[in-house]
Amino acid sequence: MSVQERKERDRAARERLILATARELAEQQGWDAVTTRRLAERIEYSQPVLYSHFRGKREIIGAVALEGATEMAAALRAASRAADGPRARVTSLARAYLDFAEHNPAVYDAMFQLDGGLAFAKEDTPEPLKDAFAALLESLGEVAGDGVHPGLFTEVFWAALHGLATLARAGRLPPEDTDRRMELLVDRLAMV
């Protein structure tokens, strides 16, 4: 291995450490607890080393959002593949989405609530974000209905899922009705 390859490997490892530490801290104490000073202390590198990877917290949030989008896309696809038939796929997809939001609250916030400097629904939208949307579209497009644009239908369904996830996390919806909400969403919106 050349010196350059070793430097690149070490740099990539440091970057993974920074992001993993930021995620861990955010999941434990919230994003307000994630500061460059605190991260530098936890990873045992100086702040200038941290800044050589990310210009600040906003870029760290963006990087966590991209990781989260990749993870969410994989979870959505796995849930859809495991189900048989359009109704089961949509139900499984919706459940996987809400489970992801519940079990990864800080990552979900990085993806959809915080400013990570990422463009959504634009030409320069990063590929992981496009792929997460595509993972939704793959199952939802087939149930959009005649004359309904599959992308628009997916946006509306996604908005409903996001609303449910956000309201549930805020304690605004009684948890005992989660399954009934899912049934309504699938039956009324997807009509499968």
Short mmCIF file of N, CA and C in Angstrom, two decimals:
data_model
loop_
_atom_site.label_atom_id
_atom_site.label_comp_id
_atom_site.label_asym_id
_atom_site.label_seq_id
_atom_site.Cartn_x
_atom_site.Cartn_y
_atom_site.Cartn_z
N MET A 1 0.84 -1.17 0.00
CA MET A 1 0.00 0.00 0.00
C MET A 1 0.89 1.24 0.00
N SER A 2 0.55 2.16 -0.87
CA SER A 2 1.34 3.38 -0.97
C SER A 2 1.02 4.32 0.19
N VAL A 3 1.87 5.30 0.38
CA VAL A 3 1.65 6.30 1.43
C VAL A 3 0.35 7.05 1.17
N GLN A 4 0.11 7.38 -0.09
CA GLN A 4 -1.12 8.10 -0.45
C GLN A 4 -2.36 7.26 -0.15
N GLU A 5 -2.33 5.98 -0.48
CA GLU A 5 -3.47 5.10 -0.19
C GLU A 5 -3.71 4.99 1.31
N ARG A 6 -2.65 4.90 2.08
CA ARG A 6 -2.78 4.82 3.54
C ARG A 6 -3.39 6.12 4.09
N LYS A 7 -2.94 7.27 3.57
CA LYS A 7 -3.49 8.55 4.01
C LYS A 7 -4.99 8.64 3.69
N GLU A 8 -5.35 8.19 2.49
CA GLU A 8 -6.76 8.21 2.10
C GLU A 8 -7.58 7.28 2.98
N ARG A 9 -7.03 6.10 3.28
CA ARG A 9 -7.73 5.14 4.14
C ARG A 9 -7.90 5.73 5.54
N ASP A 10 -6.85 6.35 6.07
CA ASP A 10 -6.91 6.96 7.40
C ASP A 10 -7.91 8.11 7.43
N ARG A 11 -7.91 8.91 6.37
CA ARG A 11 -8.85 10.03 6.28
C ARG A 11 -10.30 9.53 6.26
N ALA A 12 -10.56 8.49 5.47
CA ALA A 12 -11.90 7.92 5.40
C ALA A 12 -12.32 7.34 6.76
N ALA A 13 -11.40 6.71 7.44
CA ALA A 13 -11.70 6.15 8.77
C ALA A 13 -12.02 7.26 9.76
N ARG A 14 -11.26 8.35 9.72
CA ARG A 14 -11.54 9.50 10.60
C ARG A 14 -12.91 10.08 10.31
N GLU A 15 -13.24 10.19 9.03
CA GLU A 15 -14.54 10.74 8.66
C GLU A 15 -15.67 9.85 9.17
N ARG A 16 -15.51 8.54 9.02
CA ARG A 16 -16.53 7.61 9.55
C ARG A 16 -16.66 7.76 11.06
N LEU A 17 -15.52 7.93 11.75
CA LEU A 17 -15.53 8.11 13.20
C LEU A 17 -16.25 9.39 13.59
N ILE A 18 -15.99 10.46 12.88
CA ILE A 18 -16.66 11.74 13.16
C ILE A 18 -18.17 11.58 13.01
N LEU A 19 -18.60 10.98 11.91
CA LEU A 19 -20.04 10.83 11.67
C LEU A 19 -20.69 9.88 12.67
N ALA A 20 -20.03 8.78 12.97
CA ALA A 20 -20.58 7.83 13.94
C ALA A 20 -20.69 8.49 15.32
N THR A 21 -19.71 9.27 15.68
CA THR A 21 -19.73 9.95 16.97
C THR A 21 -20.82 11.02 17.00
N ALA A 22 -20.96 11.75 15.91
CA ALA A 22 -22.02 12.77 15.83
C ALA A 22 -23.40 12.11 15.95
N ARG A 23 -23.59 11.01 15.25
CA ARG A 23 -24.87 10.30 15.32
C ARG A 23 -25.14 9.81 16.74
N GLU A 24 -24.14 9.22 17.34
CA GLU A 24 -24.30 8.68 18.69
C GLU A 24 -24.66 9.79 19.67
N LEU A 25 -23.94 10.88 19.61
CA LEU A 25 -24.20 12.01 20.49
C LEU A 25 -25.59 12.60 20.24
N ALA A 26 -25.95 12.74 18.98
CA ALA A 26 -27.27 13.29 18.64
C ALA A 26 -28.39 12.37 19.11
N GLU A 27 -28.21 11.06 18.95
CA GLU A 27 -29.24 10.11 19.40
C GLU A 27 -29.37 10.14 20.92
N GLN A 28 -28.26 10.33 21.63
CA GLN A 28 -28.29 10.32 23.10
C GLN A 28 -28.78 11.64 23.69
N GLN A 29 -28.31 12.76 23.09
CA GLN A 29 -28.56 14.06 23.73
C GLN A 29 -29.21 15.10 22.82
N GLY A 30 -29.46 14.75 21.58
CA GLY A 30 -30.04 15.71 20.65
C GLY A 30 -28.97 16.46 19.87
N TRP A 31 -29.37 17.04 18.76
CA TRP A 31 -28.42 17.72 17.88
C TRP A 31 -27.81 18.97 18.52
N ASP A 32 -28.49 19.57 19.48
CA ASP A 32 -27.91 20.74 20.14
C ASP A 32 -26.62 20.37 20.87
N ALA A 33 -26.51 19.13 21.29
CA ALA A 33 -25.31 18.67 22.01
C ALA A 33 -24.13 18.42 21.07
N VAL A 34 -24.39 18.36 19.78
CA VAL A 34 -23.33 18.09 18.81
C VAL A 34 -22.66 19.40 18.44
N THR A 35 -21.46 19.58 18.97
CA THR A 35 -20.65 20.75 18.63
C THR A 35 -19.30 20.25 18.13
N THR A 36 -18.61 21.07 17.38
CA THR A 36 -17.30 20.65 16.88
C THR A 36 -16.32 20.45 18.04
N ARG A 37 -16.44 21.27 19.06
CA ARG A 37 -15.55 21.09 20.21
C ARG A 37 -15.79 19.75 20.90
N ARG A 38 -17.04 19.46 21.13
CA ARG A 38 -17.39 18.20 21.80
C ARG A 38 -17.01 17.00 20.94
N LEU A 39 -17.24 17.09 19.64
CA LEU A 39 -16.85 16.00 18.74
C LEU A 39 -15.34 15.79 18.75
N ALA A 40 -14.60 16.89 18.69
CA ALA A 40 -13.14 16.79 18.70
C ALA A 40 -12.66 16.11 19.97
N GLU A 41 -13.27 16.46 21.10
CA GLU A 41 -12.90 15.82 22.37
C GLU A 41 -13.20 14.33 22.35
N ARG A 42 -14.38 13.98 21.86
CA ARG A 42 -14.80 12.57 21.86
C ARG A 42 -13.98 11.70 20.93
N ILE A 43 -13.59 12.24 19.79
CA ILE A 43 -12.83 11.42 18.84
C ILE A 43 -11.33 11.53 19.07
N GLU A 44 -10.98 12.41 20.01
CA GLU A 44 -9.58 12.61 20.39
C GLU A 44 -8.70 13.10 19.25
N TYR A 45 -9.27 14.04 18.51
CA TYR A 45 -8.53 14.78 17.49
C TYR A 45 -8.77 16.25 17.74
N SER A 46 -7.94 17.08 17.21
CA SER A 46 -8.12 18.52 17.39
C SER A 46 -9.26 19.03 16.51
N GLN A 47 -9.78 20.18 16.87
CA GLN A 47 -10.83 20.78 16.04
C GLN A 47 -10.34 21.05 14.61
N PRO A 48 -9.10 21.50 14.39
CA PRO A 48 -8.65 21.68 13.01
C PRO A 48 -8.72 20.39 12.19
N VAL A 49 -8.46 19.25 12.81
CA VAL A 49 -8.58 17.98 12.09
C VAL A 49 -10.04 17.76 11.69
N LEU A 50 -10.95 18.02 12.61
CA LEU A 50 -12.37 17.88 12.32
C LEU A 50 -12.77 18.82 11.17
N TYR A 51 -12.27 20.07 11.23
CA TYR A 51 -12.59 21.03 10.18
C TYR A 51 -11.94 20.67 8.84
N SER A 52 -10.93 19.82 8.85
CA SER A 52 -10.36 19.39 7.58
C SER A 52 -11.28 18.41 6.85
N HIS A 53 -12.26 17.87 7.59
CA HIS A 53 -13.25 16.95 7.00
C HIS A 53 -14.58 17.66 6.72
N PHE A 54 -15.00 18.49 7.66
CA PHE A 54 -16.30 19.18 7.56
C PHE A 54 -16.11 20.63 7.97
N ARG A 55 -16.74 21.53 7.24
CA ARG A 55 -16.60 22.96 7.56
C ARG A 55 -17.33 23.35 8.83
N GLY A 56 -18.22 22.49 9.28
CA GLY A 56 -18.97 22.79 10.50
C GLY A 56 -20.10 21.81 10.70
N LYS A 57 -20.91 22.11 11.67
CA LYS A 57 -22.02 21.24 12.06
C LYS A 57 -23.00 21.01 10.91
N ARG A 58 -23.26 22.04 10.14
CA ARG A 58 -24.20 21.91 9.03
C ARG A 58 -23.76 20.82 8.05
N GLU A 59 -22.48 20.78 7.73
CA GLU A 59 -21.98 19.73 6.82
C GLU A 59 -22.04 18.36 7.47
N ILE A 60 -21.83 18.31 8.77
CA ILE A 60 -21.94 17.03 9.48
C ILE A 60 -23.38 16.54 9.43
N ILE A 61 -24.31 17.43 9.66
CA ILE A 61 -25.73 17.07 9.58
C ILE A 61 -26.06 16.57 8.17
N GLY A 62 -25.56 17.26 7.16
CA GLY A 62 -25.79 16.83 5.78
C GLY A 62 -25.23 15.45 5.50
N ALA A 63 -24.03 15.19 6.00
CA ALA A 63 -23.42 13.87 5.79
C ALA A 63 -24.20 12.78 6.51
N VAL A 64 -24.68 13.07 7.71
CA VAL A 64 -25.51 12.11 8.45
C VAL A 64 -26.82 11.88 7.69
N ALA A 65 -27.39 12.94 7.13
CA ALA A 65 -28.62 12.81 6.35
C ALA A 65 -28.41 11.90 5.14
N LEU A 66 -27.29 12.04 4.47
CA LEU A 66 -27.01 11.19 3.30
C LEU A 66 -26.84 9.73 3.72
N GLU A 67 -26.14 9.50 4.83
CA GLU A 67 -26.03 8.13 5.35
C GLU A 67 -27.41 7.58 5.69
N GLY A 68 -28.21 8.40 6.35
CA GLY A 68 -29.56 7.99 6.72
C GLY A 68 -30.42 7.67 5.52
N ALA A 69 -30.30 8.47 4.47
CA ALA A 69 -31.08 8.22 3.25
C ALA A 69 -30.71 6.88 2.65
N THR A 70 -29.42 6.56 2.65
CA THR A 70 -28.97 5.26 2.13
C THR A 70 -29.54 4.13 2.98
N GLU A 71 -29.48 4.29 4.29
CA GLU A 71 -30.01 3.27 5.19
C GLU A 71 -31.53 3.12 5.05
N MET A 72 -32.23 4.25 4.94
CA MET A 72 -33.67 4.20 4.79
C MET A 72 -34.06 3.51 3.47
N ALA A 73 -33.38 3.85 2.40
CA ALA A 73 -33.69 3.23 1.11
C ALA A 73 -33.52 1.71 1.20
N ALA A 74 -32.47 1.26 1.85
CA ALA A 74 -32.24 -0.18 2.00
C ALA A 74 -33.36 -0.81 2.83
N ALA A 75 -33.76 -0.15 3.90
CA ALA A 75 -34.83 -0.68 4.76
C ALA A 75 -36.16 -0.74 4.01
N LEU A 76 -36.46 0.29 3.23
CA LEU A 76 -37.72 0.32 2.48
C LEU A 76 -37.74 -0.78 1.42
N ARG A 77 -36.63 -0.93 0.73
CA ARG A 77 -36.57 -1.98 -0.31
C ARG A 77 -36.66 -3.37 0.31
N ALA A 78 -36.01 -3.58 1.41
CA ALA A 78 -36.06 -4.89 2.08
C ALA A 78 -37.49 -5.19 2.53
N ALA A 79 -38.16 -4.20 3.07
CA ALA A 79 -39.54 -4.40 3.52
C ALA A 79 -40.45 -4.69 2.34
N SER A 80 -40.27 -3.98 1.25
CA SER A 80 -41.11 -4.19 0.06
C SER A 80 -40.87 -5.57 -0.56
N ARG A 81 -39.60 -5.97 -0.62
CA ARG A 81 -39.28 -7.29 -1.21
C ARG A 81 -39.85 -8.43 -0.38
N ALA A 82 -39.95 -8.24 0.91
CA ALA A 82 -40.43 -9.29 1.80
C ALA A 82 -41.94 -9.46 1.75
N ALA A 83 -42.64 -8.53 1.11
CA ALA A 83 -44.10 -8.57 1.06
C ALA A 83 -44.58 -9.07 -0.30
N ASP A 84 -45.74 -9.70 -0.29
CA ASP A 84 -46.31 -10.26 -1.52
C ASP A 84 -47.60 -9.53 -1.87
N GLY A 85 -47.62 -8.90 -3.02
CA GLY A 85 -48.81 -8.18 -3.48
C GLY A 85 -48.74 -6.71 -3.15
N PRO A 86 -49.45 -5.89 -3.94
CA PRO A 86 -49.38 -4.43 -3.77
C PRO A 86 -49.78 -3.94 -2.38
N ARG A 87 -50.87 -4.45 -1.82
CA ARG A 87 -51.31 -3.99 -0.49
C ARG A 87 -50.26 -4.31 0.57
N ALA A 88 -49.77 -5.52 0.54
CA ALA A 88 -48.76 -5.94 1.52
C ALA A 88 -47.49 -5.13 1.35
N ARG A 89 -47.11 -4.83 0.10
CA ARG A 89 -45.90 -4.03 -0.14
C ARG A 89 -46.05 -2.62 0.40
N VAL A 90 -47.19 -2.00 0.15
CA VAL A 90 -47.41 -0.63 0.61
C VAL A 90 -47.47 -0.60 2.14
N THR A 91 -48.15 -1.55 2.74
CA THR A 91 -48.24 -1.61 4.20
C THR A 91 -46.85 -1.83 4.80
N SER A 92 -46.11 -2.74 4.25
CA SER A 92 -44.77 -3.04 4.74
C SER A 92 -43.84 -1.84 4.56
N LEU A 93 -43.94 -1.18 3.44
CA LEU A 93 -43.14 0.01 3.17
C LEU A 93 -43.46 1.11 4.19
N ALA A 94 -44.74 1.35 4.42
CA ALA A 94 -45.15 2.39 5.37
C ALA A 94 -44.67 2.05 6.78
N ARG A 95 -44.80 0.81 7.18
CA ARG A 95 -44.35 0.39 8.51
C ARG A 95 -42.83 0.56 8.63
N ALA A 96 -42.10 0.19 7.59
CA ALA A 96 -40.64 0.32 7.61
C ALA A 96 -40.23 1.79 7.72
N TYR A 97 -40.94 2.66 7.02
CA TYR A 97 -40.65 4.09 7.09
C TYR A 97 -40.84 4.61 8.51
N LEU A 98 -42.01 4.29 9.09
CA LEU A 98 -42.30 4.77 10.44
C LEU A 98 -41.37 4.16 11.47
N ASP A 99 -41.00 2.90 11.29
CA ASP A 99 -40.03 2.26 12.19
C ASP A 99 -38.68 2.94 12.11
N PHE A 100 -38.25 3.26 10.89
CA PHE A 100 -36.97 3.96 10.72
C PHE A 100 -36.99 5.29 11.46
N ALA A 101 -38.06 6.05 11.28
CA ALA A 101 -38.17 7.36 11.94
C ALA A 101 -38.16 7.20 13.46
N GLU A 102 -38.84 6.18 13.96
CA GLU A 102 -38.92 5.96 15.41
C GLU A 102 -37.59 5.51 16.00
N HIS A 103 -36.90 4.62 15.33
CA HIS A 103 -35.68 4.03 15.88
C HIS A 103 -34.42 4.85 15.59
N ASN A 104 -34.52 5.83 14.70
CA ASN A 104 -33.37 6.68 14.34
C ASN A 104 -33.78 8.15 14.38
N PRO A 105 -34.24 8.63 15.51
CA PRO A 105 -34.80 9.99 15.53
C PRO A 105 -33.81 11.09 15.14
N ALA A 106 -32.58 10.98 15.58
CA ALA A 106 -31.60 12.03 15.24
C ALA A 106 -31.25 12.00 13.75
N VAL A 107 -31.14 10.80 13.20
CA VAL A 107 -30.86 10.67 11.76
C VAL A 107 -32.06 11.20 10.97
N TYR A 108 -33.26 10.84 11.40
CA TYR A 108 -34.47 11.31 10.72
C TYR A 108 -34.53 12.84 10.76
N ASP A 109 -34.19 13.41 11.91
CA ASP A 109 -34.16 14.88 12.00
C ASP A 109 -33.12 15.47 11.05
N ALA A 110 -31.96 14.84 10.97
CA ALA A 110 -30.94 15.32 10.04
C ALA A 110 -31.44 15.27 8.61
N MET A 111 -32.21 14.24 8.29
CA MET A 111 -32.71 14.08 6.93
C MET A 111 -33.81 15.10 6.59
N PHE A 112 -34.72 15.35 7.54
CA PHE A 112 -35.94 16.08 7.17
C PHE A 112 -36.27 17.31 8.01
N GLN A 113 -35.58 17.51 9.12
CA GLN A 113 -35.96 18.63 9.98
C GLN A 113 -34.87 19.70 10.05
N LEU A 114 -33.62 19.29 9.95
CA LEU A 114 -32.51 20.22 10.15
C LEU A 114 -31.90 20.66 8.81
N ASP A 115 -31.20 21.77 8.87
CA ASP A 115 -30.52 22.28 7.67
C ASP A 115 -29.16 21.63 7.54
N GLY A 116 -29.07 20.68 6.61
CA GLY A 116 -27.80 20.04 6.32
C GLY A 116 -27.20 20.55 5.02
N GLY A 117 -27.79 21.61 4.47
CA GLY A 117 -27.28 22.19 3.24
C GLY A 117 -27.55 21.35 2.00
N LEU A 118 -28.50 20.45 2.08
CA LEU A 118 -28.79 19.56 0.95
C LEU A 118 -29.98 20.07 0.15
N ALA A 119 -29.90 19.89 -1.15
CA ALA A 119 -31.00 20.27 -2.03
C ALA A 119 -31.96 19.09 -2.18
N PHE A 120 -33.23 19.35 -2.04
CA PHE A 120 -34.26 18.34 -2.26
C PHE A 120 -35.06 18.72 -3.51
N ALA A 121 -35.44 17.71 -4.26
CA ALA A 121 -36.31 17.89 -5.43
C ALA A 121 -35.73 18.89 -6.44
N LYS A 122 -34.43 18.82 -6.63
CA LYS A 122 -33.76 19.68 -7.60
C LYS A 122 -32.77 18.84 -8.41
N GLU A 123 -32.24 19.42 -9.46
CA GLU A 123 -31.26 18.70 -10.28
C GLU A 123 -30.03 18.31 -9.49
N ASP A 124 -29.61 19.17 -8.56
CA ASP A 124 -28.40 18.88 -7.80
C ASP A 124 -28.68 18.14 -6.48
N THR A 125 -29.85 17.54 -6.37
CA THR A 125 -30.14 16.71 -5.19
C THR A 125 -29.15 15.56 -5.16
N PRO A 126 -28.52 15.33 -4.00
CA PRO A 126 -27.55 14.23 -3.91
C PRO A 126 -28.20 12.87 -4.18
N GLU A 127 -27.44 11.99 -4.76
CA GLU A 127 -27.94 10.68 -5.18
C GLU A 127 -28.60 9.88 -4.05
N PRO A 128 -28.05 9.85 -2.83
CA PRO A 128 -28.73 9.09 -1.78
C PRO A 128 -30.15 9.57 -1.49
N LEU A 129 -30.38 10.87 -1.60
CA LEU A 129 -31.74 11.39 -1.39
C LEU A 129 -32.66 10.98 -2.53
N LYS A 130 -32.15 11.05 -3.75
CA LYS A 130 -32.94 10.60 -4.90
C LYS A 130 -33.27 9.12 -4.77
N ASP A 131 -32.30 8.33 -4.31
CA ASP A 131 -32.51 6.90 -4.18
C ASP A 131 -33.53 6.57 -3.10
N ALA A 132 -33.54 7.31 -2.00
CA ALA A 132 -34.53 7.08 -0.95
C ALA A 132 -35.94 7.36 -1.49
N PHE A 133 -36.07 8.42 -2.27
CA PHE A 133 -37.36 8.69 -2.89
C PHE A 133 -37.72 7.59 -3.89
N ALA A 134 -36.74 7.13 -4.66
CA ALA A 134 -36.98 6.05 -5.62
C ALA A 134 -37.44 4.78 -4.91
N ALA A 135 -36.91 4.53 -3.71
CA ALA A 135 -37.33 3.34 -2.95
C ALA A 135 -38.81 3.43 -2.58
N LEU A 136 -39.30 4.63 -2.32
CA LEU A 136 -40.73 4.82 -2.08
C LEU A 136 -41.52 4.65 -3.38
N LEU A 137 -41.04 5.30 -4.42
CA LEU A 137 -41.72 5.29 -5.71
C LEU A 137 -41.87 3.88 -6.29
N GLU A 138 -40.89 3.03 -6.06
CA GLU A 138 -40.93 1.67 -6.62
C GLU A 138 -42.17 0.90 -6.18
N SER A 139 -42.58 1.07 -4.95
CA SER A 139 -43.78 0.37 -4.47
C SER A 139 -45.04 1.20 -4.60
N LEU A 140 -44.91 2.50 -4.43
CA LEU A 140 -46.10 3.35 -4.45
C LEU A 140 -46.56 3.68 -5.86
N GLY A 141 -45.64 3.72 -6.80
CA GLY A 141 -46.01 4.03 -8.17
C GLY A 141 -47.01 3.06 -8.74
N GLU A 142 -46.92 1.80 -8.32
CA GLU A 142 -47.84 0.78 -8.85
C GLU A 142 -49.26 0.91 -8.32
N VAL A 143 -49.46 1.70 -7.25
CA VAL A 143 -50.80 1.85 -6.68
C VAL A 143 -51.34 3.27 -6.82
N ALA A 144 -50.68 4.09 -7.61
CA ALA A 144 -51.08 5.49 -7.74
C ALA A 144 -52.48 5.64 -8.33
N GLY A 145 -52.87 4.75 -9.18
CA GLY A 145 -54.19 4.83 -9.79
C GLY A 145 -54.13 5.43 -11.18
N ASP A 146 -55.18 5.19 -11.93
CA ASP A 146 -55.25 5.69 -13.30
C ASP A 146 -55.29 7.21 -13.31
N GLY A 147 -54.49 7.77 -14.19
CA GLY A 147 -54.46 9.22 -14.36
C GLY A 147 -53.72 9.98 -13.27
N VAL A 148 -53.13 9.27 -12.34
CA VAL A 148 -52.39 9.93 -11.25
C VAL A 148 -50.90 9.75 -11.51
N HIS A 149 -50.18 10.85 -11.50
CA HIS A 149 -48.74 10.79 -11.72
C HIS A 149 -48.10 10.05 -10.55
N PRO A 150 -47.36 8.97 -10.81
CA PRO A 150 -46.76 8.19 -9.72
C PRO A 150 -45.86 9.00 -8.80
N GLY A 151 -45.11 9.95 -9.35
CA GLY A 151 -44.24 10.78 -8.52
C GLY A 151 -45.03 11.67 -7.58
N LEU A 152 -46.10 12.27 -8.07
CA LEU A 152 -46.94 13.12 -7.22
C LEU A 152 -47.62 12.30 -6.14
N PHE A 153 -48.11 11.13 -6.51
CA PHE A 153 -48.74 10.25 -5.53
C PHE A 153 -47.73 9.88 -4.43
N THR A 154 -46.52 9.56 -4.84
CA THR A 154 -45.48 9.19 -3.88
C THR A 154 -45.17 10.37 -2.96
N GLU A 155 -45.13 11.58 -3.49
CA GLU A 155 -44.90 12.76 -2.64
C GLU A 155 -46.00 12.92 -1.60
N VAL A 156 -47.25 12.72 -2.00
CA VAL A 156 -48.37 12.87 -1.06
C VAL A 156 -48.33 11.77 0.00
N PHE A 157 -48.08 10.54 -0.42
CA PHE A 157 -48.00 9.43 0.52
C PHE A 157 -46.83 9.66 1.49
N TRP A 158 -45.71 10.08 0.97
CA TRP A 158 -44.53 10.37 1.79
C TRP A 158 -44.86 11.47 2.79
N ALA A 159 -45.56 12.51 2.34
CA ALA A 159 -45.93 13.61 3.24
C ALA A 159 -46.81 13.08 4.37
N ALA A 160 -47.72 12.17 4.05
CA ALA A 160 -48.58 11.57 5.08
C ALA A 160 -47.73 10.77 6.07
N LEU A 161 -46.80 9.97 5.56
CA LEU A 161 -45.92 9.20 6.44
C LEU A 161 -45.08 10.12 7.33
N HIS A 162 -44.54 11.16 6.71
CA HIS A 162 -43.72 12.11 7.48
C HIS A 162 -44.57 12.77 8.57
N GLY A 163 -45.78 13.14 8.24
CA GLY A 163 -46.67 13.73 9.24
C GLY A 163 -46.95 12.77 10.39
N LEU A 164 -47.23 11.53 10.06
CA LEU A 164 -47.46 10.53 11.11
C LEU A 164 -46.22 10.33 11.97
N ALA A 165 -45.07 10.23 11.33
CA ALA A 165 -43.82 10.03 12.06
C ALA A 165 -43.54 11.22 12.99
N THR A 166 -43.70 12.41 12.48
CA THR A 166 -43.40 13.61 13.24
C THR A 166 -44.38 13.80 14.40
N LEU A 167 -45.65 13.60 14.14
CA LEU A 167 -46.65 13.76 15.19
C LEU A 167 -46.53 12.67 16.26
N ALA A 168 -46.23 11.46 15.85
CA ALA A 168 -46.05 10.37 16.82
C ALA A 168 -44.85 10.64 17.71
N ARG A 169 -43.74 11.07 17.11
CA ARG A 169 -42.54 11.36 17.91
C ARG A 169 -42.76 12.50 18.89
N ALA A 170 -43.61 13.43 18.53
CA ALA A 170 -43.88 14.58 19.40
C ALA A 170 -44.93 14.24 20.46
N GLY A 171 -45.43 13.00 20.45
CA GLY A 171 -46.45 12.60 21.42
C GLY A 171 -47.81 13.19 21.14
N ARG A 172 -48.04 13.60 19.90
CA ARG A 172 -49.32 14.23 19.52
C ARG A 172 -50.37 13.21 19.08
N LEU A 173 -49.95 11.97 18.86
CA LEU A 173 -50.88 10.92 18.45
C LEU A 173 -50.80 9.76 19.45
N PRO A 174 -51.95 9.22 19.84
CA PRO A 174 -51.91 8.09 20.78
C PRO A 174 -51.29 6.86 20.12
N PRO A 175 -50.30 6.26 20.76
CA PRO A 175 -49.58 5.13 20.14
C PRO A 175 -50.46 3.91 19.90
N GLU A 176 -51.51 3.74 20.67
CA GLU A 176 -52.35 2.55 20.50
C GLU A 176 -53.12 2.54 19.18
N ASP A 177 -53.19 3.66 18.50
CA ASP A 177 -53.92 3.73 17.22
C ASP A 177 -53.00 3.67 16.00
N THR A 178 -51.74 3.36 16.19
CA THR A 178 -50.79 3.35 15.09
C THR A 178 -51.23 2.40 13.97
N ASP A 179 -51.60 1.19 14.31
CA ASP A 179 -52.01 0.22 13.28
C ASP A 179 -53.26 0.69 12.54
N ARG A 180 -54.20 1.30 13.23
CA ARG A 180 -55.42 1.80 12.57
C ARG A 180 -55.08 2.95 11.62
N ARG A 181 -54.14 3.79 12.01
CA ARG A 181 -53.72 4.87 11.11
C ARG A 181 -53.09 4.30 9.84
N MET A 182 -52.28 3.26 10.03
CA MET A 182 -51.64 2.61 8.88
C MET A 182 -52.70 2.04 7.93
N GLU A 183 -53.69 1.38 8.49
CA GLU A 183 -54.76 0.80 7.66
C GLU A 183 -55.49 1.90 6.89
N LEU A 184 -55.82 2.99 7.57
CA LEU A 184 -56.49 4.09 6.88
C LEU A 184 -55.63 4.66 5.77
N LEU A 185 -54.37 4.86 6.04
CA LEU A 185 -53.46 5.40 5.04
C LEU A 185 -53.42 4.51 3.81
N VAL A 186 -53.25 3.22 4.03
CA VAL A 186 -53.16 2.28 2.91
C VAL A 186 -54.50 2.14 2.21
N ASP A 187 -55.58 1.99 2.98
CA ASP A 187 -56.91 1.78 2.38
C ASP A 187 -57.43 3.00 1.65
N ARG A 188 -57.28 4.17 2.25
CA ARG A 188 -57.90 5.38 1.69
C ARG A 188 -57.01 6.11 0.70
N LEU A 189 -55.74 6.19 0.99
CA LEU A 189 -54.87 6.94 0.12
C LEU A 189 -54.37 6.06 -1.03
N ALA A 190 -53.89 4.87 -0.69
CA ALA A 190 -53.37 3.99 -1.75
C ALA A 190 -54.49 3.17 -2.38
N MET A 191 -55.59 3.04 -1.68
CA MET A 191 -56.76 2.29 -2.15
C MET A 191 -56.40 0.91 -2.68
N VAL A 192 -55.61 0.19 -1.91
CA VAL A 192 -55.28 -1.20 -2.28
C VAL A 192 -55.84 -2.14 -1.25
#
